[in-house]
mmCIF file of C-alpha atoms in Angstrom:
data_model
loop_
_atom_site.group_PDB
_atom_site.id
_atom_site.type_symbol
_atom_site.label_atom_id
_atom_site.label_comp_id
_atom_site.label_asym_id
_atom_site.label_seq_id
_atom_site.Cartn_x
_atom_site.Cartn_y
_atom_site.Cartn_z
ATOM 1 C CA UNK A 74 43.913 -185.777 1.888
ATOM 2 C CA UNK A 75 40.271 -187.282 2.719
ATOM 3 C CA UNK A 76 37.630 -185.269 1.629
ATOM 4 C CA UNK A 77 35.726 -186.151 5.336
ATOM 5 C CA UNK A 78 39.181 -185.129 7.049
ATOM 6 C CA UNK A 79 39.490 -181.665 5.489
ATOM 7 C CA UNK A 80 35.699 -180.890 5.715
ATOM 8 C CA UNK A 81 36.261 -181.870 9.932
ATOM 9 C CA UNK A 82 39.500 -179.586 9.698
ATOM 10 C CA UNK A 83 37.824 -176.915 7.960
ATOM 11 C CA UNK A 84 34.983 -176.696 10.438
ATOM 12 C CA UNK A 85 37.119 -176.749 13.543
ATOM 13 C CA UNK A 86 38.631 -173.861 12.102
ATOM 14 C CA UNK A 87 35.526 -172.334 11.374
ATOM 15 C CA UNK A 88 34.290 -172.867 15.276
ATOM 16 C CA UNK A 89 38.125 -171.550 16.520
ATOM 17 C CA UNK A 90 37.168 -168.400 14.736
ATOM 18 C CA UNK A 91 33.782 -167.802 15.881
ATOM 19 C CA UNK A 92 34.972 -168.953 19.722
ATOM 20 C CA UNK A 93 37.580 -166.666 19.368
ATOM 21 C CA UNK A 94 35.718 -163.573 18.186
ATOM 22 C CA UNK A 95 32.194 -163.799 19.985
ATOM 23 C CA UNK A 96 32.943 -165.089 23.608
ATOM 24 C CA UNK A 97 28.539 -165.387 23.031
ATOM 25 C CA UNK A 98 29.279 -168.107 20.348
ATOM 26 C CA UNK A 99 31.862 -169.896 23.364
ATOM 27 C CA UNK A 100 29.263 -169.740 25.662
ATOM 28 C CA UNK A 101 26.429 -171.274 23.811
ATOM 29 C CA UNK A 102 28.940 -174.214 22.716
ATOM 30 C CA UNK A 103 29.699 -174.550 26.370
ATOM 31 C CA UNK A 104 26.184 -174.781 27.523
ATOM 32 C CA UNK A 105 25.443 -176.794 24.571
ATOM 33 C CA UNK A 106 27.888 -179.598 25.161
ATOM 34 C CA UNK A 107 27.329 -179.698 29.082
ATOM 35 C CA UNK A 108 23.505 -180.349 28.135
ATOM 36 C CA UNK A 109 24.398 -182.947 26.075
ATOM 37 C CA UNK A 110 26.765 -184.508 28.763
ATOM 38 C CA UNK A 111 23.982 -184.143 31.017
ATOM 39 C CA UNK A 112 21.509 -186.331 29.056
ATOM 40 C CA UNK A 113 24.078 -189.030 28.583
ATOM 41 C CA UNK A 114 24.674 -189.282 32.461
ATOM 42 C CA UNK A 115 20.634 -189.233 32.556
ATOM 43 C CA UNK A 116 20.221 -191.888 29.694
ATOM 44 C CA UNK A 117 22.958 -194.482 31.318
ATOM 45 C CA UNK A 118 21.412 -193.974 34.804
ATOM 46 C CA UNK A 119 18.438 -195.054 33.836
ATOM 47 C CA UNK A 120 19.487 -197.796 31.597
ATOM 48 C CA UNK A 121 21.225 -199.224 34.688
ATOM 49 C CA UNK A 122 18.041 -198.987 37.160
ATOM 50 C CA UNK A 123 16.239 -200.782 34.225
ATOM 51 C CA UNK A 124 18.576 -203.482 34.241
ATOM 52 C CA UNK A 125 18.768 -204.108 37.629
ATOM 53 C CA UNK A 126 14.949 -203.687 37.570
ATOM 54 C CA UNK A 127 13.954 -206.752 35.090
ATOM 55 C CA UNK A 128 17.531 -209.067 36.922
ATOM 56 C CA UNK A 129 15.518 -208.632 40.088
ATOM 57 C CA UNK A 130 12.035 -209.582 38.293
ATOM 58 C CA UNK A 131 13.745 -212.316 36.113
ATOM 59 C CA UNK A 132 15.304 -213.581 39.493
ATOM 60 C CA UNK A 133 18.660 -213.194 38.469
ATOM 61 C CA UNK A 134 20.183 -211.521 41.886
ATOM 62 C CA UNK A 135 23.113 -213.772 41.369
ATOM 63 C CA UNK A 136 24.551 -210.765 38.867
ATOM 64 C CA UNK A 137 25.576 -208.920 41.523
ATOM 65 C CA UNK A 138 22.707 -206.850 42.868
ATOM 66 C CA UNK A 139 20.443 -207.151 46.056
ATOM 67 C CA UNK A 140 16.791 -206.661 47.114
ATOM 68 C CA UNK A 141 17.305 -203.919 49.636
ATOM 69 C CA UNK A 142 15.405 -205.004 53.190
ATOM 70 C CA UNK A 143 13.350 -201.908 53.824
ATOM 71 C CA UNK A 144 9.865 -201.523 51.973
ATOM 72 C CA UNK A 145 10.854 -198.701 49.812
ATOM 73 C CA UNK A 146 12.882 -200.347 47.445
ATOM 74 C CA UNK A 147 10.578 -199.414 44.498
ATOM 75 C CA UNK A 148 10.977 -195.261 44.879
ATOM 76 C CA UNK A 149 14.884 -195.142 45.883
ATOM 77 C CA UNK A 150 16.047 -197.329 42.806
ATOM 78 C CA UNK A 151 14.984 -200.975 43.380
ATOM 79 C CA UNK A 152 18.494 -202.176 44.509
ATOM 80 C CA UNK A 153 21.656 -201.944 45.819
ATOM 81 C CA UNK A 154 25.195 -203.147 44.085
ATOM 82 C CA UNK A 155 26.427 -206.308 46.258
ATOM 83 C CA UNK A 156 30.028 -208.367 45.570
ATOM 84 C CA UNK A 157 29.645 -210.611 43.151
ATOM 85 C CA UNK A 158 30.731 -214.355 44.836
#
């Protein structure tokens, strides 16, 4: 058996345990891993408005994405997803 493999199995069981005896310990994993699902959703968000940011700069509005008409377009996220032709 892979050394890697058992260490993974070993700690799972380790966690199972701890879960299963402290529902403290389940709670702190739970609020740990929806934090870190939080960021991600955060992090690609932002990616996104970055990359329709520098298309619309670079004049590349052919990728899909339009200027919106109104004057706010810089504080509600720059653009708006179109259909692609």
């Amino acid at each position: 058996m892979n050394l890697a493999l058992a260490m993974v199995v070993i700690a799972e069981v380790c966690l199972g345990i701890c879960a299963w005896r402290s529902s403290e310990c389940l709670r702190w994993l739970a609020a740990h891993l929806l934090t870190r699902a939080d960021v991600i959703d955060l992090s690609k968000a932002a990616s996104k408005r970055r990359l329709q940011y520098w298309s619309l700069e670079l004049g590349l509005e052919g990728s899909g994405f339009r200027r919106k008409s109104n004057g706010d377009a810089l504080e509600s996220g720059l653009v708006e997803p179109g259909t692609v032709s």
